């Protein structure tokens, strides 16, 4: 109860930061499902799991695993963490 504001923080941020016109647009927006009711079956369940595994495989293929580069070309020598490289710079930059 004492920290109830945390539960309502997203609502307060929405009310304070989103313009009135955007709120009205959101109220009028509705996304209708493709079907009224999806059948309960093993095919539907396995299909959903298949998409999840496919998404995870794509991320691993694209980004690679530590020590092995993936197929991404934007950050050629990305080594997953800059903490070791930047610690000295951050210490000197923000020294008091």
GROMACS .gro file of N, CA and C in nm:
model
  288
    1UNK      N    1   0.083  -0.119   0.000
    1UNK     CA    2   0.000   0.000   0.000
    1UNK      C    3   0.087   0.125   0.000
    2UNK      N    4   0.199   0.120   0.072
    2UNK     CA    5   0.285   0.237   0.082
    2UNK      C    6   0.349   0.270  -0.052
    3UNK      N    7   0.372   0.172  -0.135
    3UNK     CA    8   0.435   0.194  -0.264
    3UNK      C    9   0.336   0.179  -0.380
    4UNK      N   10   0.211   0.209  -0.354
    4UNK     CA   11   0.109   0.195  -0.457
    4UNK      C   12   0.135   0.286  -0.577
    5UNK      N   13   0.206   0.397  -0.554
    5UNK     CA   14   0.235   0.487  -0.664
    5UNK      C   15   0.316   0.418  -0.773
    6UNK      N   16   0.394   0.317  -0.738
    6UNK     CA   17   0.471   0.244  -0.839
    6UNK      C   18   0.376   0.171  -0.934
    7UNK      N   19   0.267   0.118  -0.880
    7UNK     CA   20   0.170   0.049  -0.964
    7UNK      C   21   0.100   0.145  -1.059
    8UNK      N   22   0.085   0.269  -1.019
    8UNK     CA   23   0.014   0.368  -1.100
    8UNK      C   24   0.109   0.460  -1.177
    9UNK      N   25   0.237   0.435  -1.169
    9UNK     CA   26   0.335   0.522  -1.233
    9UNK      C   27   0.316   0.529  -1.384
   10UNK      N   28   0.289   0.416  -1.449
   10UNK     CA   29   0.269   0.417  -1.593
   10UNK      C   30   0.147   0.501  -1.632
   11UNK      N   31   0.042   0.495  -1.551
   11UNK     CA   32  -0.077   0.575  -1.579
   11UNK      C   33  -0.050   0.724  -1.562
   12UNK      N   34   0.023   0.759  -1.458
   12UNK     CA   35   0.057   0.899  -1.434
   12UNK      C   36   0.146   0.952  -1.547
   13UNK      N   37   0.244   0.872  -1.588
   13UNK     CA   38   0.332   0.913  -1.698
   13UNK      C   39   0.250   0.932  -1.827
   14UNK      N   40   0.158   0.840  -1.853
   14UNK     CA   41   0.074   0.850  -1.971
   14UNK      C   42  -0.008   0.978  -1.967
   15UNK      N   43  -0.072   1.005  -1.855
   15UNK     CA   44  -0.156   1.126  -1.844
   15UNK      C   45  -0.073   1.253  -1.856
   16UNK      N   46   0.047   1.251  -1.803
   16UNK     CA   47   0.129   1.373  -1.802
   16UNK      C   48   0.202   1.398  -1.934
   17UNK      N   49   0.242   1.294  -2.004
   17UNK     CA   50   0.331   1.312  -2.118
   17UNK      C   51   0.266   1.296  -2.256
   18UNK      N   52   0.159   1.220  -2.265
   18UNK     CA   53   0.100   1.194  -2.396
   18UNK      C   54   0.001   1.307  -2.430
   19UNK      N   55   0.014   1.363  -2.550
   19UNK     CA   56  -0.078   1.469  -2.590
   19UNK      C   57  -0.224   1.421  -2.597
   20UNK      N   58  -0.316   1.513  -2.578
   20UNK     CA   59  -0.459   1.480  -2.577
   20UNK      C   60  -0.502   1.415  -2.708
   21UNK      N   61  -0.452   1.465  -2.819
   21UNK     CA   62  -0.490   1.410  -2.950
   21UNK      C   63  -0.448   1.263  -2.963
   22UNK      N   64  -0.330   1.230  -2.912
   22UNK     CA   65  -0.283   1.092  -2.917
   22UNK      C   66  -0.370   1.002  -2.828
   23UNK      N   67  -0.414   1.055  -2.716
   23UNK     CA   68  -0.503   0.978  -2.629
   23UNK      C   69  -0.634   0.950  -2.700
   24UNK      N   70  -0.688   1.050  -2.769
   24UNK     CA   71  -0.813   1.030  -2.844
   24UNK      C   72  -0.795   0.929  -2.956
   25UNK      N   73  -0.682   0.936  -3.027
   25UNK     CA   74  -0.655   0.840  -3.133
   25UNK      C   75  -0.647   0.698  -3.077
   26UNK      N   76  -0.585   0.682  -2.962
   26UNK     CA   77  -0.572   0.551  -2.901
   26UNK      C   78  -0.708   0.496  -2.858
   27UNK      N   79  -0.794   0.583  -2.807
   27UNK     CA   80  -0.928   0.539  -2.768
   27UNK      C   81  -1.008   0.487  -2.886
   28UNK      N   82  -0.987   0.547  -3.003
   28UNK     CA   83  -1.063   0.509  -3.122
   28UNK      C   84  -1.000   0.391  -3.197
   29UNK      N   85  -0.882   0.348  -3.157
   29UNK     CA   86  -0.814   0.239  -3.226
   29UNK      C   87  -0.856   0.106  -3.167
   30UNK      N   88  -0.893   0.014  -3.254
   30UNK     CA   89  -0.924  -0.121  -3.207
   30UNK      C   90  -0.866  -0.221  -3.307
   31UNK      N   91  -0.805  -0.325  -3.254
   31UNK     CA   92  -0.747  -0.429  -3.337
   31UNK      C   93  -0.832  -0.553  -3.318
   32UNK      N   94  -0.893  -0.596  -3.426
   32UNK     CA   95  -0.980  -0.712  -3.419
   32UNK      C   96  -0.901  -0.838  -3.451
   33UNK      N   97  -0.924  -0.944  -3.376
   33UNK     CA   98  -0.854  -1.069  -3.405
   33UNK      C   99  -0.899  -1.129  -3.538
   34UNK      N  100  -0.815  -1.214  -3.596
   34UNK     CA  101  -0.848  -1.276  -3.725
   34UNK      C  102  -0.971  -1.365  -3.713
   35UNK      N  103  -0.982  -1.434  -3.603
   35UNK     CA  104  -1.100  -1.519  -3.579
   35UNK      C  105  -1.155  -1.487  -3.442
   36UNK      N  106  -1.282  -1.516  -3.423
   36UNK     CA  107  -1.344  -1.488  -3.293
   36UNK      C  108  -1.286  -1.577  -3.184
   37UNK      N  109  -1.261  -1.701  -3.219
   37UNK     CA  110  -1.209  -1.795  -3.119
   37UNK      C  111  -1.110  -1.889  -3.187
   38UNK      N  112  -0.993  -1.901  -3.127
   38UNK     CA  113  -0.893  -1.991  -3.183
   38UNK      C  114  -0.914  -2.130  -3.123
   39UNK      N  115  -0.911  -2.230  -3.207
   39UNK     CA  116  -0.935  -2.365  -3.154
   39UNK      C  117  -0.821  -2.409  -3.062
   40UNK      N  118  -0.858  -2.487  -2.962
   40UNK     CA  119  -0.758  -2.540  -2.870
   40UNK      C  120  -0.708  -2.672  -2.928
   41UNK      N  121  -0.584  -2.672  -2.969
   41UNK     CA  122  -0.530  -2.794  -3.026
   41UNK      C  123  -0.379  -2.797  -3.008
   42UNK      N  124  -0.323  -2.913  -3.028
   42UNK     CA  125  -0.179  -2.930  -3.017
   42UNK      C  126  -0.107  -2.853  -3.127
   43UNK      N  127  -0.168  -2.845  -3.244
   43UNK     CA  128  -0.108  -2.773  -3.357
   43UNK      C  129  -0.089  -2.625  -3.323
   44UNK      N  130  -0.188  -2.565  -3.261
   44UNK     CA  131  -0.179  -2.423  -3.224
   44UNK      C  132  -0.069  -2.404  -3.120
   45UNK      N  133  -0.063  -2.491  -3.020
   45UNK     CA  134   0.037  -2.481  -2.915
   45UNK      C  135   0.178  -2.499  -2.972
   46UNK      N  136   0.197  -2.603  -3.053
   46UNK     CA  137   0.328  -2.630  -3.111
   46UNK      C  138   0.367  -2.518  -3.208
   47UNK      N  139   0.269  -2.463  -3.279
   47UNK     CA  140   0.298  -2.351  -3.370
   47UNK      C  141   0.351  -2.230  -3.295
   48UNK      N  142   0.292  -2.200  -3.181
   48UNK     CA  143   0.338  -2.089  -3.100
   48UNK      C  144   0.479  -2.114  -3.047
   49UNK      N  145   0.503  -2.235  -3.000
   49UNK     CA  146   0.638  -2.269  -2.953
   49UNK      C  147   0.737  -2.265  -3.068
   50UNK      N  148   0.694  -2.306  -3.186
   50UNK     CA  149   0.781  -2.301  -3.302
   50UNK      C  150   0.825  -2.160  -3.333
   51UNK      N  151   0.731  -2.066  -3.328
   51UNK     CA  152   0.766  -1.925  -3.352
   51UNK      C  153   0.863  -1.874  -3.246
   52UNK      N  154   0.844  -1.915  -3.120
   52UNK     CA  155   0.934  -1.872  -3.013
   52UNK      C  156   1.075  -1.924  -3.037
   53UNK      N  157   1.088  -2.052  -3.072
   53UNK     CA  158   1.220  -2.109  -3.099
   53UNK      C  159   1.283  -2.046  -3.224
   54UNK      N  160   1.202  -2.019  -3.324
   54UNK     CA  161   1.252  -1.956  -3.445
   54UNK      C  162   1.306  -1.816  -3.413
   55UNK      N  163   1.234  -1.741  -3.330
   55UNK     CA  164   1.279  -1.607  -3.291
   55UNK      C  165   1.410  -1.614  -3.213
   56UNK      N  166   1.420  -1.708  -3.119
   56UNK     CA  167   1.542  -1.722  -3.041
   56UNK      C  168   1.659  -1.764  -3.131
   57UNK      N  169   1.633  -1.854  -3.223
   57UNK     CA  170   1.739  -1.899  -3.315
   57UNK      C  171   1.786  -1.783  -3.403
   58UNK      N  172   1.694  -1.699  -3.447
   58UNK     CA  173   1.732  -1.584  -3.529
   58UNK      C  174   1.821  -1.488  -3.451
   59UNK      N  175   1.786  -1.461  -3.326
   59UNK     CA  176   1.868  -1.371  -3.244
   59UNK      C  177   2.008  -1.428  -3.226
   60UNK      N  178   2.016  -1.557  -3.197
   60UNK     CA  179   2.147  -1.619  -3.178
   60UNK      C  180   2.226  -1.618  -3.309
   61UNK      N  181   2.160  -1.650  -3.419
   61UNK     CA  182   2.228  -1.649  -3.548
   61UNK      C  183   2.275  -1.508  -3.585
   62UNK      N  184   2.190  -1.410  -3.561
   62UNK     CA  185   2.221  -1.273  -3.600
   62UNK      C  186   2.331  -1.212  -3.512
   63UNK      N  187   2.315  -1.224  -3.380
   63UNK     CA  188   2.409  -1.161  -3.287
   63UNK      C  189   2.529  -1.249  -3.259
   64UNK      N  190   2.513  -1.380  -3.269
   64UNK     CA  191   2.621  -1.470  -3.234
   64UNK      C  192   2.618  -1.500  -3.086
   65UNK      N  193   2.715  -1.577  -3.043
   65UNK     CA  194   2.731  -1.606  -2.901
   65UNK      C  195   2.865  -1.549  -2.858
   66UNK      N  196   2.886  -1.524  -2.731
   66UNK     CA  197   3.015  -1.466  -2.689
   66UNK      C  198   3.133  -1.546  -2.743
   67UNK      N  199   3.222  -1.476  -2.809
   67UNK     CA  200   3.338  -1.538  -2.868
   67UNK      C  201   3.322  -1.572  -3.015
   68UNK      N  202   3.201  -1.569  -3.065
   68UNK     CA  203   3.174  -1.601  -3.206
   68UNK      C  204   3.080  -1.496  -3.263
   69UNK      N  205   3.121  -1.434  -3.370
   69UNK     CA  206   3.037  -1.332  -3.432
   69UNK      C  207   2.921  -1.396  -3.506
   70UNK      N  208   2.809  -1.330  -3.505
   70UNK     CA  209   2.695  -1.375  -3.583
   70UNK      C  210   2.703  -1.316  -3.722
   71UNK      N  211   2.590  -1.312  -3.791
   71UNK     CA  212   2.587  -1.263  -3.929
   71UNK      C  213   2.569  -1.113  -3.938
   72UNK      N  214   2.546  -1.044  -3.828
   72UNK     CA  215   2.526  -0.900  -3.834
   72UNK      C  216   2.654  -0.831  -3.880
   73UNK      N  217   2.638  -0.725  -3.958
   73UNK     CA  218   2.753  -0.654  -4.015
   73UNK      C  219   2.766  -0.512  -3.962
   74UNK      N  220   2.671  -0.467  -3.883
   74UNK     CA  221   2.671  -0.328  -3.838
   74UNK      C  222   2.778  -0.303  -3.734
   75UNK      N  223   2.785  -0.387  -3.633
   75UNK     CA  224   2.882  -0.372  -3.525
   75UNK      C  225   2.985  -0.483  -3.541
   76UNK      N  226   3.078  -0.465  -3.631
   76UNK     CA  227   3.168  -0.571  -3.675
   76UNK      C  228   3.243  -0.640  -3.561
   77UNK      N  229   3.306  -0.567  -3.473
   77UNK     CA  230   3.386  -0.629  -3.366
   77UNK      C  231   3.319  -0.612  -3.230
   78UNK      N  232   3.188  -0.616  -3.225
   78UNK     CA  233   3.114  -0.601  -3.100
   78UNK      C  234   3.148  -0.716  -3.008
   79UNK      N  235   3.199  -0.685  -2.890
   79UNK     CA  236   3.246  -0.788  -2.799
   79UNK      C  237   3.156  -0.804  -2.676
   80UNK      N  238   3.030  -0.768  -2.688
   80UNK     CA  239   2.926  -0.795  -2.588
   80UNK      C  240   2.928  -0.709  -2.463
   81UNK      N  241   3.042  -0.656  -2.425
   81UNK     CA  242   3.043  -0.577  -2.304
   81UNK      C  243   3.154  -0.473  -2.314
   82UNK      N  244   3.124  -0.351  -2.280
   82UNK     CA  245   3.223  -0.245  -2.288
   82UNK      C  246   3.276  -0.207  -2.150
   83UNK      N  247   3.233  -0.277  -2.048
   83UNK     CA  248   3.271  -0.241  -1.911
   83UNK      C  249   3.422  -0.242  -1.892
   84UNK      N  250   3.488  -0.347  -1.937
   84UNK     CA  251   3.632  -0.356  -1.919
   84UNK      C  252   3.707  -0.247  -1.993
   85UNK      N  253   3.659  -0.209  -2.108
   85UNK     CA  254   3.725  -0.108  -2.190
   85UNK      C  255   3.699   0.032  -2.137
   86UNK      N  256   3.579   0.054  -2.090
   86UNK     CA  257   3.538   0.190  -2.055
   86UNK      C  258   3.557   0.227  -1.908
   87UNK      N  259   3.591   0.134  -1.824
   87UNK     CA  260   3.602   0.163  -1.681
   87UNK      C  261   3.701   0.275  -1.652
   88UNK      N  262   3.819   0.269  -1.713
   88UNK     CA  263   3.919   0.374  -1.689
   88UNK      C  264   3.871   0.508  -1.741
   89UNK      N  265   3.809   0.511  -1.858
   89UNK     CA  266   3.760   0.636  -1.914
   89UNK      C  267   3.651   0.696  -1.828
   90UNK      N  268   3.556   0.614  -1.784
   90UNK     CA  269   3.447   0.664  -1.700
   90UNK      C  270   3.504   0.719  -1.569
   91UNK      N  271   3.601   0.650  -1.512
   91UNK     CA  272   3.661   0.697  -1.386
   91UNK      C  273   3.729   0.831  -1.404
   92UNK      N  274   3.801   0.848  -1.515
   92UNK     CA  275   3.870   0.977  -1.537
   92UNK      C  276   3.773   1.086  -1.579
   93UNK      N  277   3.670   1.052  -1.655
   93UNK     CA  278   3.575   1.151  -1.705
   93UNK      C  279   3.489   1.208  -1.592
   94UNK      N  280   3.448   1.124  -1.501
   94UNK     CA  281   3.357   1.167  -1.395
   94UNK      C  282   3.424   1.176  -1.259
   95UNK      N  283   3.557   1.191  -1.258
   95UNK     CA  284   3.629   1.207  -1.131
   95UNK      C  285   3.596   1.342  -1.071
   96UNK      N  286   3.585   1.345  -0.942
   96UNK     CA  287   3.551   1.469  -0.874
   96UNK      C  288   3.677   1.540  -0.831
   0.00000   0.00000   0.00000
